[in-house]
Amino acid sequence: MIRTLLGRAGLIAAAAGLVTVISAAPAAAHGADAPDGTDYRTRTTGVAPARPGLEVRVIEAGARLELTNRTGRTIEVIGYSGEPYLRVGPDGVFQNSHSPATYLNRTIAGDTSLPAEADPAAAPSWQRIDDGTTARWHDQRALWQESAPPAAVRAAPDREHRVRDWTIPLRDGTDPVVIGGTLDWVPPPDAYTWWAVTIVGLLAVGALGLFAATAPAGPRALSALGALLIVGGALAVGYPVGRELDAGAQGVGGVLVGLLSGQIWSLFTGLGAIAAGWYALSRRPAADFVVALAGACLALFAGASNAAVFSRAIAPVPWSPAAARVMVALFLITGAGATAAGILRLHATSRTTAAATRVETAESGSTAAG
């Protein structure tokens, strides 16, 4: 009996682990340096002087800036040494291969080694990187790059601090233009409270597994687990969609491309949880195992992978950080709770089957002896 339980639990863990290994490469390929959360809030105050058709916004929890140029003219973004860095216009987006910013801005840390051709004094060498009129890039002027927070934050970490006002120069033809913005420190939430609530919640959901499949309340407990998985799965689909929107995806097509190219396993996790929920509501054979496996994937890929929001003030989604924390808590509560409940139900079913087998064996022995 114990060997059967351990075998099934091991199969659930192995299946979830296999999906983790398979999904590692695609996940890293999309927004690999976009933070899951941060305590630095980057905002833009706009373009000065204003240019109708020229829009700038902050995306990916402040990791990148997005500039959209619908003026019909070419706008240049100026690099760190005063050199042309990006060119955005009707003919597309171009980067200057001689600009050090082209290489430094490849990662959020700005730690890319500069090649010999990176010379801000050299004449620009433009390379097309996009056919549209929108450019997205990391910019160290709008980020806090130090590992330790500013001195004012260390002195009073429980309140907001203005770290600095920042500007990024542009050029509209020969006219200078400036993107303005602010960088603030925002105190992080109490992660212990969020984890405590999450643990209590998942224990409550896991307790549904104490109602064995053969018990009077067993079918209702399975239906409750199914309903929770459907809700958790739907939210798990919505969370990566929100991250794509926050990263600058435009329209349904842009969101789908982003999901399929970078967050496909997060998407599959949500859809799988919904399918497992319907399977449980239908009370199909092996529903307990399906619930446990879907719950493990939901807890891992939707919950644990986004749990940084419990300890970070800013979340990479287009809704409030508090709402993001509630969603992640629900992923963990539903996922881990469903896994525990499924395993408990499998254990109870195994014990019931073993007891029935012993009774049948005893009755058979008695009949033979008679």
XYZ file of N, CA, C and O in Angstrom, residues 232-314:
332
model
N -8.456 28.441 -10.912
C -7.011 28.666 -10.885
C -6.402 28.613 -12.274
O -5.516 29.402 -12.610
N -6.887 27.677 -13.114
C -6.377 27.571 -14.479
C -6.709 28.793 -15.310
O -5.878 29.279 -16.092
N -7.934 29.308 -15.156
C -8.323 30.500 -15.907
C -7.451 31.703 -15.523
O -6.994 32.460 -16.385
N -7.197 31.850 -14.222
C -6.328 32.942 -13.780
C -4.890 32.721 -14.243
O -4.172 33.680 -14.561
N -4.473 31.448 -14.289
C -3.115 31.138 -14.737
C -2.927 31.432 -16.216
O -1.812 31.697 -16.662
N -3.998 31.380 -16.999
C -3.928 31.809 -18.399
C -3.856 33.337 -18.465
O -3.117 33.914 -19.264
N -4.624 33.983 -17.598
C -4.673 35.440 -17.620
C -3.382 36.105 -17.174
O -3.025 37.182 -17.669
N -2.646 35.464 -16.258
C -1.431 36.097 -15.731
C -0.360 36.283 -16.810
O 0.165 37.394 -16.972
N 0.004 35.239 -17.586
C 0.990 35.467 -18.656
C 0.477 36.394 -19.746
O 1.264 37.098 -20.375
N -0.842 36.405 -19.973
C -1.395 37.372 -20.926
C -1.119 38.789 -20.428
O -0.707 39.671 -21.188
N -1.319 38.997 -19.120
C -1.027 40.299 -18.541
C 0.441 40.669 -18.664
O 0.782 41.821 -18.947
N 1.322 39.697 -18.482
C 2.752 39.974 -18.627
C 3.096 40.351 -20.065
O 3.952 41.218 -20.299
N 2.442 39.701 -21.020
C 2.695 40.058 -22.423
C 2.209 41.471 -22.716
O 2.880 42.229 -23.415
N 1.052 41.835 -22.196
C 0.543 43.186 -22.404
C 1.476 44.209 -21.756
O 1.746 45.266 -22.322
N 1.971 43.887 -20.563
C 2.887 44.790 -19.885
C 4.213 44.909 -20.626
O 4.901 45.924 -20.533
N 4.575 43.847 -21.372
C 5.832 43.860 -22.133
C 5.680 44.533 -23.483
O 6.640 44.582 -24.257
N 4.491 45.037 -23.795
C 4.320 45.796 -25.025
C 3.626 45.068 -26.144
O 3.563 45.599 -27.266
N 3.090 43.875 -25.902
C 2.387 43.152 -26.967
C 1.162 43.951 -27.410
O 0.425 44.490 -26.584
N 0.957 44.001 -28.720
C -0.136 44.773 -29.294
C -1.168 43.844 -29.917
O -0.837 43.050 -30.792
N -2.416 43.942 -29.467
C -3.494 43.174 -30.074
C -3.429 41.693 -29.737
O -2.504 41.193 -29.104
N -4.469 40.986 -30.198
C -4.564 39.552 -29.932
C -3.392 38.806 -30.567
O -2.791 37.914 -29.955
N -3.051 39.182 -31.803
C -1.956 38.512 -32.494
C -0.643 38.669 -31.764
O 0.122 37.712 -31.616
N -0.350 39.888 -31.296
C 0.898 40.121 -30.578
C 0.969 39.342 -29.281
O 2.017 38.797 -28.919
N -0.169 39.259 -28.569
C -0.206 38.497 -27.321
C 0.026 37.014 -27.600
O 0.795 36.341 -26.904
N -0.635 36.480 -28.629
C -0.479 35.059 -28.959
C 0.954 34.724 -29.349
O 1.505 33.697 -28.937
N 1.568 35.595 -30.145
C 2.957 35.362 -30.541
C 3.853 35.327 -29.311
O 4.728 34.457 -29.165
N 3.643 36.268 -28.390
C 4.455 36.299 -27.180
C 4.248 35.070 -26.316
O 5.206 34.501 -25.791
N 3.002 34.641 -26.177
C 2.709 33.456 -25.370
C 3.333 32.209 -25.978
O 3.949 31.399 -25.279
N 3.167 32.043 -27.276
C 3.644 30.829 -27.935
C 5.163 30.791 -28.044
O 5.761 29.716 -28.094
N 5.794 31.962 -28.077
C 7.248 31.983 -28.238
C 7.983 32.001 -26.911
O 9.125 31.542 -26.829
N 7.357 32.508 -25.860
C 8.081 32.638 -24.616
C 7.411 32.100 -23.378
O 8.077 31.784 -22.402
N 6.086 32.002 -23.382
C 5.387 31.567 -22.180
C 4.421 30.424 -22.486
O 3.363 30.301 -21.882
N 4.827 29.573 -23.406
C 3.922 28.520 -23.858
C 3.599 27.533 -22.746
O 2.461 27.055 -22.635
N 4.582 27.238 -21.877
C 4.300 26.275 -20.817
C 3.456 26.872 -19.713
O 2.677 26.162 -19.066
N 3.586 28.170 -19.478
C 2.677 28.831 -18.541
C 1.246 28.765 -19.065
O 0.295 28.517 -18.320
N 1.114 28.966 -20.383
C -0.207 28.880 -21.007
C -0.757 27.464 -20.910
O -1.917 27.246 -20.537
N 0.074 26.473 -21.223
C -0.365 25.081 -21.157
C -0.730 24.675 -19.735
O -1.638 23.868 -19.523
N -0.023 25.220 -18.752
C -0.339 24.909 -17.355
C -1.758 25.339 -17.016
O -2.520 24.586 -16.407
N -2.099 26.569 -17.406
C -3.451 27.051 -17.138
C -4.510 26.241 -17.867
O -5.530 25.854 -17.286
N -4.271 25.974 -19.149
C -5.236 25.199 -19.920
C -5.348 23.774 -19.372
O -6.450 23.193 -19.320
N -4.215 23.204 -18.948
C -4.240 21.861 -18.380
C -5.022 21.811 -17.077
O -5.745 20.843 -16.816
N -4.887 22.852 -16.256
C -5.638 22.893 -15.000
C -7.142 22.992 -15.269
O -7.949 22.359 -14.580
N -7.517 23.764 -16.274
C -8.936 23.867 -16.634
C -9.460 22.505 -17.094
O -10.540 22.049 -16.670
N -8.695 21.823 -17.954
C -9.100 20.505 -18.444
C -9.204 19.503 -17.297
O -10.156 18.704 -17.229
N -8.231 19.544 -16.383
C -8.263 18.633 -15.233
C -9.472 18.927 -14.348
O -10.082 18.004 -13.785
N -9.817 20.209 -14.226
C -10.994 20.564 -13.435
C -12.267 19.991 -14.020
O -13.114 19.435 -13.295
N -12.423 20.104 -15.331
C -13.607 19.527 -15.976
C -13.602 18.008 -15.846
O -14.654 17.381 -15.648
N -12.430 17.422 -15.933
C -12.302 15.967 -15.787
C -12.758 15.546 -14.392
O -13.460 14.534 -14.223
N -12.362 16.315 -13.382
C -12.770 16.001 -12.015
C -14.268 16.198 -11.820
O -14.935 15.401 -11.149
N -14.809 17.278 -12.391
C -16.252 17.512 -12.269
C -17.055 16.393 -12.924
O -18.172 16.081 -12.496
N -16.491 15.793 -13.959
C -17.159 14.675 -14.629
C -16.975 13.363 -13.877
O -17.575 12.353 -14.242
N -16.102 13.403 -12.845
C -15.852 12.233 -11.993
C -15.419 11.031 -12.821
O -15.910 9.913 -12.651
N -14.473 11.303 -13.694
C -13.941 10.232 -14.548
C -12.990 9.337 -13.752
O -12.481 9.728 -12.709
N -12.698 8.142 -14.279
C -11.687 7.283 -13.642
C -10.322 7.986 -13.641
O -9.996 8.742 -14.549
N -9.551 7.727 -12.602
C -8.214 8.318 -12.438
C -8.256 9.826 -12.244
O -7.250 10.510 -12.415
N -9.405 10.371 -11.870
C -9.519 11.815 -11.670
C -8.601 12.300 -10.558
O -8.046 13.405 -10.637
N -8.412 11.493 -9.519
C -7.551 11.908 -8.409
C -6.119 12.135 -8.882
O -5.458 13.099 -8.487
N -5.632 11.238 -9.715
C -4.269 11.380 -10.236
C -4.160 12.617 -11.127
O -3.192 13.379 -11.043
N -5.146 12.830 -11.977
C -5.141 13.991 -12.873
C -5.164 15.285 -12.062
O -4.449 16.249 -12.369
N -5.978 15.324 -11.002
C -6.048 16.502 -10.139
C -4.696 16.774 -9.488
O -4.220 17.916 -9.443
N -4.054 15.708 -8.986
C -2.763 15.878 -8.326
C -1.699 16.383 -9.295
O -0.906 17.277 -8.968
N -1.656 15.828 -10.500
C -0.648 16.240 -11.480
C -0.878 17.669 -11.947
O 0.059 18.484 -12.006
N -2.129 18.003 -12.269
C -2.440 19.365 -12.707
C -2.148 20.367 -11.598
O -1.644 21.472 -11.850
N -2.445 19.987 -10.350
C -2.160 20.872 -9.225
C -0.678 21.127 -9.060
O -0.250 22.253 -8.793
N 0.141 20.073 -9.223
C 1.595 20.235 -9.097
C 2.124 21.193 -10.151
O 2.955 22.071 -9.860
N 1.655 21.060 -11.388
C 2.102 21.958 -12.463
C 1.647 23.389 -12.195
O 2.409 24.343 -12.418
N 0.412 23.555 -11.710
C -0.101 24.892 -11.429
C 0.720 25.560 -10.334
O 1.082 26.742 -10.439
N 1.034 24.805 -9.271
C 1.816 25.368 -8.176
C 3.223 25.744 -8.626
O 3.765 26.775 -8.219
N 3.818 24.911 -9.494
C 5.188 25.167 -9.949
C 5.264 26.306 -10.953
O 6.004 27.277 -10.769
N 4.496 26.194 -12.043
C 4.696 27.080 -13.187
C 3.910 28.380 -13.108
O 4.308 29.374 -13.716
N 2.801 28.385 -12.361
C 2.054 29.625 -12.196
C 2.295 30.249 -10.835
O 2.279 31.469 -10.701
N 2.542 29.413 -9.813
C 2.727 29.915 -8.464
C 4.166 30.209 -8.114
O 4.566 31.368 -7.977
N 4.972 29.154 -7.977
C 6.361 29.332 -7.539
C 7.159 30.218 -8.491
O 8.006 31.008 -8.063
N 6.900 30.108 -9.793
C 7.668 30.892 -10.762
C 7.368 32.387 -10.680
O 8.146 33.203 -11.179
N 6.247 32.758 -10.059
C 5.884 34.173 -9.934
C 5.851 34.641 -8.483
O 5.381 35.741 -8.202
N 6.370 33.818 -7.564
C 6.253 34.119 -6.141
C 7.084 35.322 -5.710
O 6.946 35.785 -4.574
N 7.936 35.844 -6.588
C 8.717 37.036 -6.238
C 7.822 38.216 -5.891
O 8.245 39.110 -5.145
N 6.588 38.231 -6.392
C 5.703 39.365 -6.105
C 5.336 39.437 -4.629
O 4.905 40.492 -4.159
N 5.517 38.337 -3.878
C 5.243 38.369 -2.439
C 6.210 39.292 -1.703
O 5.880 39.792 -0.628
N 7.390 39.479 -2.255
C 8.413 40.270 -1.570
C 8.865 41.475 -2.386
O 9.881 42.095 -2.064
N 8.124 41.822 -3.443
C 8.478 42.963 -4.283
C 7.280 43.903 -4.422
O 6.140 43.466 -4.505
N 7.581 45.194 -4.487
C 6.521 46.201 -4.499
C 5.867 46.357 -5.861
O 4.683 46.688 -5.959
N 6.625 46.129 -6.940
C 6.139 46.354 -8.294
C 6.097 45.018 -9.025
O 7.078 44.273 -9.021
